[in-house]
Amino acid sequence: MPGGLWTTAGPGDGPLGWAGYGEARERAARASGETESVVCGEGRVGGVSAVLIVFDFRFLGGSVGSATGDRIEYAFTRARETRTPLVSLIATGGSRMHEGMLSLHQLQRVARQSTLLHQAGVPQISVLRDPTTGGLWASLGAGADVIIGIEQAQVGFAGRRVRPVADDPAYTAEGQLAHGHIDEVCALEDVGSVVAEWLLLLSSGTPEPAEVPRSLGSVEPSADGWSAVQRARLATRPHAESYLDDYFDLRRSISGDRCGGVDAGMLCGIGLRGRHSVAYAAQSGTATTPAGFRTAARLIRLAERLGISVLTLVDTPGAANDAAAERAGVGPAIAELFATVAAARVPVTTLVIGEGGSGGALALAAPDRTWITPDAYFSVIAPELCAAILKRSPEDVPATAEQLRLRPADLVELGVVRGIAD
C-alpha cells in the first residue's frame, strides 16, 4: 500500500485510526527537522557515486511505515536504474506500531528491492548504527553484500524491551561479528573511510582472470615426495597473509558464513591490484571448518554477481574431521563450495602455497586454472593417513609420499596443475 493513501480514521491518525499518531509525527518532525524517518539522496563517498538511505532515529525511533517504504523503494529503484551502489546508514527500532501490519508489509517491499538490486549486479552496503533492531536488521541490514557494524551498536532482531536478557553481548555489533553475521566492526569516526574503500573495491571488478601471485618461498624443487610434504609444513614458510599483502595494494575482509559460523583460517575479501579488484579466498594452513567452506562460497557468489574475478590460495592439511565439523555439515559445505566454483561465471585462479590436503583443498581449487609454488604439495590424502589406511608401518610413510606423486613437478606432469609459480 503506497504511503500517504490513508483511507481510515481521522486526519493525521494514519491507516489504523491510531489516536495521537498525527501529534506524534508532528513532534518527531520538530525534533528531527524531517518529515519521515529516512532521508534518501545521491552523493559521492570517497570519489565513488552512491545512492544513500539515511535513518534518523529522532523521528519515531527510525521506525518504518508506509511512507518510509515508499522512499526506500524509490532509492533502490534509482540505484538499479542508474547502476549506482547503494549505501544504507541504519538506525531503527523496527516497524512502526502505529501502522500495524501495513508497517510490517514494508519489510517485504525492502526485501524485494534488495533482491532486484542483487540480480542487477549493483553493490549494496549496510552500516548498522545504534540501534539496528527488528525487521529492518532482518531485511535492509542483513540483506546487503557487505555489512559494517558500528562499535558497541545494538544489533539484533529483538529490541531491548522485548529481549529475554536485555544486555547480552549477542545483541551487539561485536556479537554479530563473532558469530558470522556481519563483516566488520569499525569506530563511528571511521565509517566514511571504510565505506569509501568498500565502494571502490565493489565497483572496480574486471572479467579478466586474476594474475597468478609470485612465489614467496624457496624456488628449489623438492628432492622427493616426503621432502615436499615437510617443506610445506614448515611454520617459517610464507603463508596466506604474506601472499595477500604482497599481491594487493588495498584489501578489506568479509567475515562469516551468515549461518552462525566463523573460520579464522579462511581469509576472504576483496582487494585492489592496480586499478582492478580481485576477490580472494585463502586458506592459512589450518584444517578448514564448515564455516570456512561456506564463507568462501559466499565470497565467490558475491564476486560473480559483481563481475569480479577470483583468486584462491590453497593451504590446508584437509577439512576439519572432528565430530563438531560433522554436526555442522562439513560434507554439505564442501559440496556447496565445489558447486559454487564449478558454476562460477567469473574466472577463478588458484595457487597452492602450502599443503594441499585432499578434498578440503581441492574444493577451493579452480578445475582448469591452478598453479603451485615450489614449496607446496597436493595429494589425495596425507602420506601418514594413506599409510595407515593401507596398513603400512610408520617407517613406510616417506616411500608412500613418493608413490603418491604429490611434488609440484609430478603434478605438472600429471596435468593436475598448469605450472609452478616463479
Short mmCIF file of N, CA and C in Angstrom, two decimals, residues 117-240:
data_model
loop_
_atom_site.label_atom_id
_atom_site.label_comp_id
_atom_site.label_asym_id
_atom_site.label_seq_id
_atom_site.Cartn_x
_atom_site.Cartn_y
_atom_site.Cartn_z
N LEU A 117 18.13 -5.59 -6.75
CA LEU A 117 19.44 -4.94 -6.87
C LEU A 117 20.54 -5.98 -6.99
N HIS A 118 20.44 -7.07 -6.20
CA HIS A 118 21.41 -8.16 -6.33
C HIS A 118 21.39 -8.74 -7.74
N GLN A 119 20.20 -8.98 -8.25
CA GLN A 119 20.07 -9.57 -9.59
C GLN A 119 20.64 -8.66 -10.67
N ALA A 120 20.60 -7.36 -10.43
CA ALA A 120 21.13 -6.40 -11.39
C ALA A 120 22.65 -6.26 -11.29
N GLY A 121 23.25 -6.88 -10.28
CA GLY A 121 24.70 -6.81 -10.11
C GLY A 121 25.19 -5.47 -9.60
N VAL A 122 24.36 -4.79 -8.80
CA VAL A 122 24.72 -3.49 -8.23
C VAL A 122 25.08 -3.68 -6.76
N PRO A 123 26.23 -3.17 -6.31
CA PRO A 123 26.65 -3.39 -4.92
C PRO A 123 25.72 -2.72 -3.91
N GLN A 124 25.62 -3.34 -2.75
CA GLN A 124 24.81 -2.81 -1.65
C GLN A 124 25.58 -2.96 -0.34
N ILE A 125 25.70 -1.87 0.40
CA ILE A 125 26.40 -1.85 1.68
C ILE A 125 25.43 -1.37 2.75
N SER A 126 25.46 -2.01 3.91
CA SER A 126 24.68 -1.50 5.03
C SER A 126 25.60 -1.19 6.20
N VAL A 127 25.32 -0.08 6.87
CA VAL A 127 26.05 0.33 8.06
C VAL A 127 25.06 0.28 9.22
N LEU A 128 25.38 -0.52 10.23
CA LEU A 128 24.48 -0.74 11.36
C LEU A 128 24.87 0.20 12.49
N ARG A 129 24.07 1.26 12.63
CA ARG A 129 24.31 2.22 13.70
C ARG A 129 23.53 1.81 14.95
N ASP A 130 23.60 2.62 15.98
CA ASP A 130 22.99 2.28 17.26
C ASP A 130 21.66 2.98 17.44
N PRO A 131 20.55 2.22 17.54
CA PRO A 131 20.45 0.76 17.44
C PRO A 131 20.01 0.35 16.03
N THR A 132 20.23 -0.91 15.70
CA THR A 132 19.65 -1.50 14.49
C THR A 132 18.96 -2.78 14.94
N THR A 133 17.64 -2.70 15.10
CA THR A 133 16.89 -3.85 15.61
C THR A 133 15.62 -4.06 14.80
N GLY A 134 15.01 -5.22 15.02
CA GLY A 134 13.74 -5.52 14.38
C GLY A 134 13.88 -5.94 12.94
N GLY A 135 12.77 -5.79 12.22
CA GLY A 135 12.71 -6.28 10.85
C GLY A 135 13.64 -5.59 9.87
N LEU A 136 14.06 -4.36 10.17
CA LEU A 136 14.98 -3.68 9.24
C LEU A 136 16.38 -4.27 9.32
N TRP A 137 16.78 -4.82 10.49
CA TRP A 137 18.02 -5.57 10.56
C TRP A 137 17.88 -6.84 9.73
N ALA A 138 16.71 -7.47 9.78
CA ALA A 138 16.49 -8.75 9.10
C ALA A 138 16.14 -8.57 7.63
N SER A 139 16.18 -7.37 7.10
CA SER A 139 15.90 -7.16 5.67
C SER A 139 16.94 -6.22 5.07
N LEU A 140 16.81 -4.94 5.31
CA LEU A 140 17.74 -3.98 4.73
C LEU A 140 19.16 -4.17 5.25
N GLY A 141 19.32 -4.45 6.55
CA GLY A 141 20.65 -4.60 7.11
C GLY A 141 21.33 -5.88 6.70
N ALA A 142 20.73 -7.00 7.03
CA ALA A 142 21.35 -8.30 6.79
C ALA A 142 21.32 -8.71 5.32
N GLY A 143 20.54 -8.02 4.51
CA GLY A 143 20.44 -8.39 3.10
C GLY A 143 21.50 -7.77 2.21
N ALA A 144 22.40 -6.97 2.76
CA ALA A 144 23.40 -6.28 1.95
C ALA A 144 24.56 -7.20 1.58
N ASP A 145 25.33 -6.79 0.58
CA ASP A 145 26.52 -7.54 0.18
C ASP A 145 27.60 -7.46 1.24
N VAL A 146 27.80 -6.28 1.79
CA VAL A 146 28.78 -6.05 2.84
C VAL A 146 28.08 -5.36 4.00
N ILE A 147 28.30 -5.87 5.21
CA ILE A 147 27.62 -5.36 6.40
C ILE A 147 28.66 -4.87 7.39
N ILE A 148 28.55 -3.59 7.75
CA ILE A 148 29.51 -2.95 8.65
C ILE A 148 28.78 -2.54 9.92
N GLY A 149 29.28 -2.93 11.06
CA GLY A 149 28.68 -2.55 12.33
C GLY A 149 29.50 -1.45 13.01
N ILE A 150 28.81 -0.55 13.70
CA ILE A 150 29.49 0.47 14.48
C ILE A 150 29.81 -0.09 15.86
N GLU A 151 30.99 0.23 16.37
CA GLU A 151 31.41 -0.26 17.68
C GLU A 151 30.33 -0.06 18.73
N GLN A 152 30.03 -1.12 19.46
CA GLN A 152 29.09 -1.12 20.58
C GLN A 152 27.64 -0.84 20.19
N ALA A 153 27.34 -0.83 18.91
CA ALA A 153 25.95 -0.61 18.48
C ALA A 153 25.10 -1.81 18.88
N GLN A 154 23.85 -1.54 19.29
CA GLN A 154 22.88 -2.60 19.49
C GLN A 154 22.46 -3.12 18.11
N VAL A 155 22.60 -4.40 17.90
CA VAL A 155 22.20 -5.02 16.63
C VAL A 155 21.51 -6.33 16.97
N GLY A 156 20.27 -6.48 16.56
CA GLY A 156 19.57 -7.74 16.81
C GLY A 156 18.15 -7.69 16.32
N PHE A 157 17.59 -8.84 16.08
CA PHE A 157 16.20 -8.90 15.65
C PHE A 157 15.27 -8.46 16.78
N ALA A 158 15.65 -8.79 18.00
CA ALA A 158 14.84 -8.41 19.16
C ALA A 158 15.34 -7.10 19.74
N GLY A 159 14.44 -6.14 19.90
CA GLY A 159 14.79 -4.87 20.51
C GLY A 159 14.98 -5.01 22.01
N ARG A 160 15.56 -3.98 22.63
CA ARG A 160 15.92 -4.05 24.05
C ARG A 160 14.73 -4.38 24.94
N ARG A 161 13.55 -3.84 24.64
CA ARG A 161 12.40 -4.01 25.53
C ARG A 161 11.71 -5.36 25.39
N VAL A 162 12.09 -6.14 24.39
CA VAL A 162 11.43 -7.44 24.19
C VAL A 162 12.41 -8.60 24.25
N ARG A 163 13.64 -8.37 24.68
CA ARG A 163 14.63 -9.43 24.75
C ARG A 163 14.49 -10.20 26.05
N PRO A 164 14.81 -11.49 26.03
CA PRO A 164 14.84 -12.26 27.28
C PRO A 164 15.89 -11.71 28.26
N VAL A 165 17.06 -11.34 27.71
CA VAL A 165 18.13 -10.74 28.52
C VAL A 165 18.54 -9.45 27.82
N ALA A 166 18.30 -8.33 28.46
CA ALA A 166 18.43 -7.04 27.78
C ALA A 166 19.84 -6.76 27.29
N ASP A 167 20.88 -7.11 28.08
CA ASP A 167 22.23 -6.66 27.76
C ASP A 167 23.18 -7.79 27.38
N ASP A 168 22.68 -8.87 26.87
CA ASP A 168 23.54 -9.96 26.40
C ASP A 168 24.41 -9.46 25.25
N PRO A 169 25.72 -9.79 25.22
CA PRO A 169 26.59 -9.33 24.13
C PRO A 169 26.19 -9.84 22.75
N ALA A 170 25.32 -10.84 22.70
CA ALA A 170 24.85 -11.31 21.39
C ALA A 170 24.13 -10.20 20.62
N TYR A 171 23.57 -9.23 21.36
CA TYR A 171 22.80 -8.16 20.72
C TYR A 171 23.66 -6.94 20.41
N THR A 172 24.91 -7.15 20.11
CA THR A 172 25.81 -6.06 19.76
C THR A 172 26.46 -6.32 18.41
N ALA A 173 27.03 -5.27 17.83
CA ALA A 173 27.75 -5.44 16.57
C ALA A 173 28.89 -6.44 16.74
N GLU A 174 29.60 -6.35 17.87
CA GLU A 174 30.70 -7.28 18.11
C GLU A 174 30.20 -8.72 18.22
N GLY A 175 29.05 -8.92 18.85
CA GLY A 175 28.48 -10.26 18.95
C GLY A 175 28.07 -10.81 17.60
N GLN A 176 27.50 -9.96 16.77
CA GLN A 176 27.10 -10.40 15.42
C GLN A 176 28.33 -10.75 14.58
N LEU A 177 29.42 -10.00 14.74
CA LEU A 177 30.65 -10.31 14.02
C LEU A 177 31.22 -11.64 14.49
N ALA A 178 31.23 -11.86 15.79
CA ALA A 178 31.82 -13.10 16.33
C ALA A 178 31.09 -14.34 15.85
N HIS A 179 29.81 -14.20 15.52
CA HIS A 179 29.03 -15.36 15.09
C HIS A 179 28.74 -15.38 13.59
N GLY A 180 29.50 -14.60 12.83
CA GLY A 180 29.48 -14.73 11.38
C GLY A 180 28.36 -14.03 10.66
N HIS A 181 27.71 -13.02 11.31
CA HIS A 181 26.54 -12.39 10.70
C HIS A 181 26.83 -11.04 10.06
N ILE A 182 27.95 -10.42 10.42
CA ILE A 182 28.36 -9.17 9.77
C ILE A 182 29.83 -9.28 9.41
N ASP A 183 30.30 -8.36 8.56
CA ASP A 183 31.65 -8.49 8.01
C ASP A 183 32.73 -7.79 8.82
N GLU A 184 32.42 -6.65 9.40
CA GLU A 184 33.42 -5.97 10.20
C GLU A 184 32.76 -4.97 11.13
N VAL A 185 33.51 -4.53 12.13
CA VAL A 185 33.08 -3.51 13.09
C VAL A 185 34.09 -2.38 13.03
N CYS A 186 33.61 -1.15 12.99
CA CYS A 186 34.51 -0.01 12.95
C CYS A 186 34.01 1.09 13.88
N ALA A 187 34.90 2.02 14.21
CA ALA A 187 34.52 3.17 15.02
C ALA A 187 33.65 4.12 14.19
N LEU A 188 32.80 4.85 14.87
CA LEU A 188 31.89 5.77 14.18
C LEU A 188 32.65 6.76 13.31
N GLU A 189 33.76 7.26 13.83
CA GLU A 189 34.51 8.27 13.07
C GLU A 189 35.19 7.70 11.83
N ASP A 190 35.29 6.38 11.72
CA ASP A 190 35.94 5.75 10.57
C ASP A 190 34.97 5.30 9.48
N VAL A 191 33.67 5.50 9.71
CA VAL A 191 32.69 4.98 8.78
C VAL A 191 32.91 5.50 7.36
N GLY A 192 33.16 6.79 7.22
CA GLY A 192 33.33 7.37 5.89
C GLY A 192 34.44 6.72 5.11
N SER A 193 35.60 6.54 5.73
CA SER A 193 36.74 5.95 5.01
C SER A 193 36.52 4.48 4.72
N VAL A 194 35.88 3.75 5.66
CA VAL A 194 35.62 2.32 5.44
C VAL A 194 34.64 2.14 4.29
N VAL A 195 33.55 2.90 4.29
CA VAL A 195 32.57 2.80 3.21
C VAL A 195 33.20 3.20 1.88
N ALA A 196 34.04 4.23 1.88
CA ALA A 196 34.68 4.67 0.64
C ALA A 196 35.55 3.55 0.05
N GLU A 197 36.32 2.86 0.90
CA GLU A 197 37.15 1.76 0.40
C GLU A 197 36.29 0.63 -0.14
N TRP A 198 35.22 0.30 0.57
CA TRP A 198 34.36 -0.78 0.08
C TRP A 198 33.70 -0.41 -1.25
N LEU A 199 33.26 0.81 -1.40
CA LEU A 199 32.66 1.23 -2.67
C LEU A 199 33.66 1.10 -3.81
N LEU A 200 34.90 1.50 -3.57
CA LEU A 200 35.92 1.37 -4.60
C LEU A 200 36.15 -0.09 -4.95
N LEU A 201 36.26 -0.95 -3.94
CA LEU A 201 36.53 -2.36 -4.19
C LEU A 201 35.37 -3.05 -4.90
N LEU A 202 34.15 -2.75 -4.51
CA LEU A 202 32.99 -3.41 -5.09
C LEU A 202 32.68 -2.91 -6.50
N SER A 203 33.24 -1.77 -6.87
CA SER A 203 32.90 -1.15 -8.16
C SER A 203 34.02 -1.24 -9.19
N SER A 204 35.10 -1.98 -8.88
CA SER A 204 36.28 -1.97 -9.76
C SER A 204 36.59 -3.35 -10.33
N GLY A 205 35.59 -4.17 -10.48
CA GLY A 205 35.80 -5.52 -10.98
C GLY A 205 36.16 -5.57 -12.45
N THR A 206 36.73 -6.69 -12.86
CA THR A 206 37.06 -6.94 -14.26
C THR A 206 36.79 -8.41 -14.57
N PRO A 207 36.35 -8.72 -15.78
CA PRO A 207 36.12 -10.12 -16.13
C PRO A 207 37.40 -10.87 -16.47
N GLU A 208 38.55 -10.18 -16.50
CA GLU A 208 39.81 -10.84 -16.83
C GLU A 208 40.28 -11.69 -15.66
N PRO A 209 40.88 -12.85 -15.94
CA PRO A 209 41.36 -13.70 -14.85
C PRO A 209 42.40 -13.00 -13.99
N ALA A 210 42.41 -13.32 -12.71
CA ALA A 210 43.41 -12.76 -11.81
C ALA A 210 44.79 -13.29 -12.17
N GLU A 211 45.79 -12.44 -12.01
CA GLU A 211 47.17 -12.88 -12.23
C GLU A 211 47.58 -13.90 -11.17
N VAL A 212 48.45 -14.80 -11.54
CA VAL A 212 48.98 -15.77 -10.58
C VAL A 212 49.98 -15.05 -9.68
N PRO A 213 49.83 -15.12 -8.36
CA PRO A 213 50.82 -14.48 -7.48
C PRO A 213 52.20 -15.09 -7.67
N ARG A 214 53.21 -14.29 -7.40
CA ARG A 214 54.57 -14.82 -7.45
C ARG A 214 54.83 -15.68 -6.21
N SER A 215 55.75 -16.61 -6.35
CA SER A 215 56.13 -17.46 -5.22
C SER A 215 57.00 -16.67 -4.26
N LEU A 216 56.71 -16.75 -2.97
CA LEU A 216 57.48 -16.01 -1.97
C LEU A 216 58.45 -16.89 -1.19
N GLY A 217 58.38 -18.19 -1.39
CA GLY A 217 59.23 -19.11 -0.64
C GLY A 217 60.42 -19.59 -1.45
N SER A 218 60.91 -20.74 -1.11
CA SER A 218 62.07 -21.31 -1.78
C SER A 218 61.72 -21.67 -3.23
N VAL A 219 62.68 -21.45 -4.11
CA VAL A 219 62.46 -21.78 -5.53
C VAL A 219 63.08 -23.13 -5.88
N GLU A 220 63.76 -23.76 -4.93
CA GLU A 220 64.40 -25.05 -5.21
C GLU A 220 63.36 -26.17 -5.20
N PRO A 221 63.41 -27.08 -6.17
CA PRO A 221 62.47 -28.20 -6.17
C PRO A 221 62.78 -29.18 -5.04
N SER A 222 61.74 -29.85 -4.57
CA SER A 222 61.92 -30.85 -3.52
C SER A 222 62.60 -32.09 -4.08
N ALA A 223 63.47 -32.67 -3.28
CA ALA A 223 64.22 -33.83 -3.74
C ALA A 223 63.33 -35.06 -3.91
N ASP A 224 62.31 -35.17 -3.06
CA ASP A 224 61.41 -36.32 -3.13
C ASP A 224 60.07 -35.94 -2.52
N GLY A 225 59.11 -36.85 -2.53
CA GLY A 225 57.77 -36.55 -2.06
C GLY A 225 57.71 -36.19 -0.59
N TRP A 226 58.45 -36.93 0.26
CA TRP A 226 58.40 -36.65 1.69
C TRP A 226 59.03 -35.30 2.01
N SER A 227 60.06 -34.92 1.30
CA SER A 227 60.67 -33.60 1.47
C SER A 227 59.67 -32.50 1.10
N ALA A 228 58.88 -32.73 0.05
CA ALA A 228 57.87 -31.75 -0.35
C ALA A 228 56.85 -31.55 0.77
N VAL A 229 56.43 -32.63 1.39
CA VAL A 229 55.46 -32.54 2.48
C VAL A 229 56.07 -31.79 3.66
N GLN A 230 57.28 -32.12 4.01
CA GLN A 230 57.91 -31.47 5.16
C GLN A 230 58.12 -29.98 4.93
N ARG A 231 58.52 -29.61 3.72
CA ARG A 231 58.70 -28.18 3.41
C ARG A 231 57.37 -27.44 3.50
N ALA A 232 56.31 -28.05 3.02
CA ALA A 232 55.01 -27.39 3.05
C ALA A 232 54.51 -27.19 4.47
N ARG A 233 54.97 -28.01 5.40
CA ARG A 233 54.52 -27.93 6.79
C ARG A 233 55.39 -27.01 7.65
N LEU A 234 56.42 -26.43 7.09
CA LEU A 234 57.28 -25.55 7.87
C LEU A 234 56.53 -24.30 8.30
N ALA A 235 56.61 -23.98 9.58
CA ALA A 235 55.96 -22.76 10.08
C ALA A 235 56.61 -21.51 9.54
N THR A 236 57.87 -21.61 9.11
CA THR A 236 58.62 -20.44 8.66
C THR A 236 58.38 -20.07 7.20
N ARG A 237 57.72 -20.94 6.45
CA ARG A 237 57.48 -20.58 5.05
C ARG A 237 56.40 -19.51 4.96
N PRO A 238 56.29 -18.77 3.84
CA PRO A 238 55.25 -17.74 3.70
C PRO A 238 53.85 -18.36 3.69
N HIS A 239 52.95 -17.73 4.43
CA HIS A 239 51.56 -18.17 4.48
C HIS A 239 50.65 -17.15 3.81
N ALA A 240 49.36 -17.36 3.91
CA ALA A 240 48.39 -16.59 3.13
C ALA A 240 48.50 -15.09 3.36
#
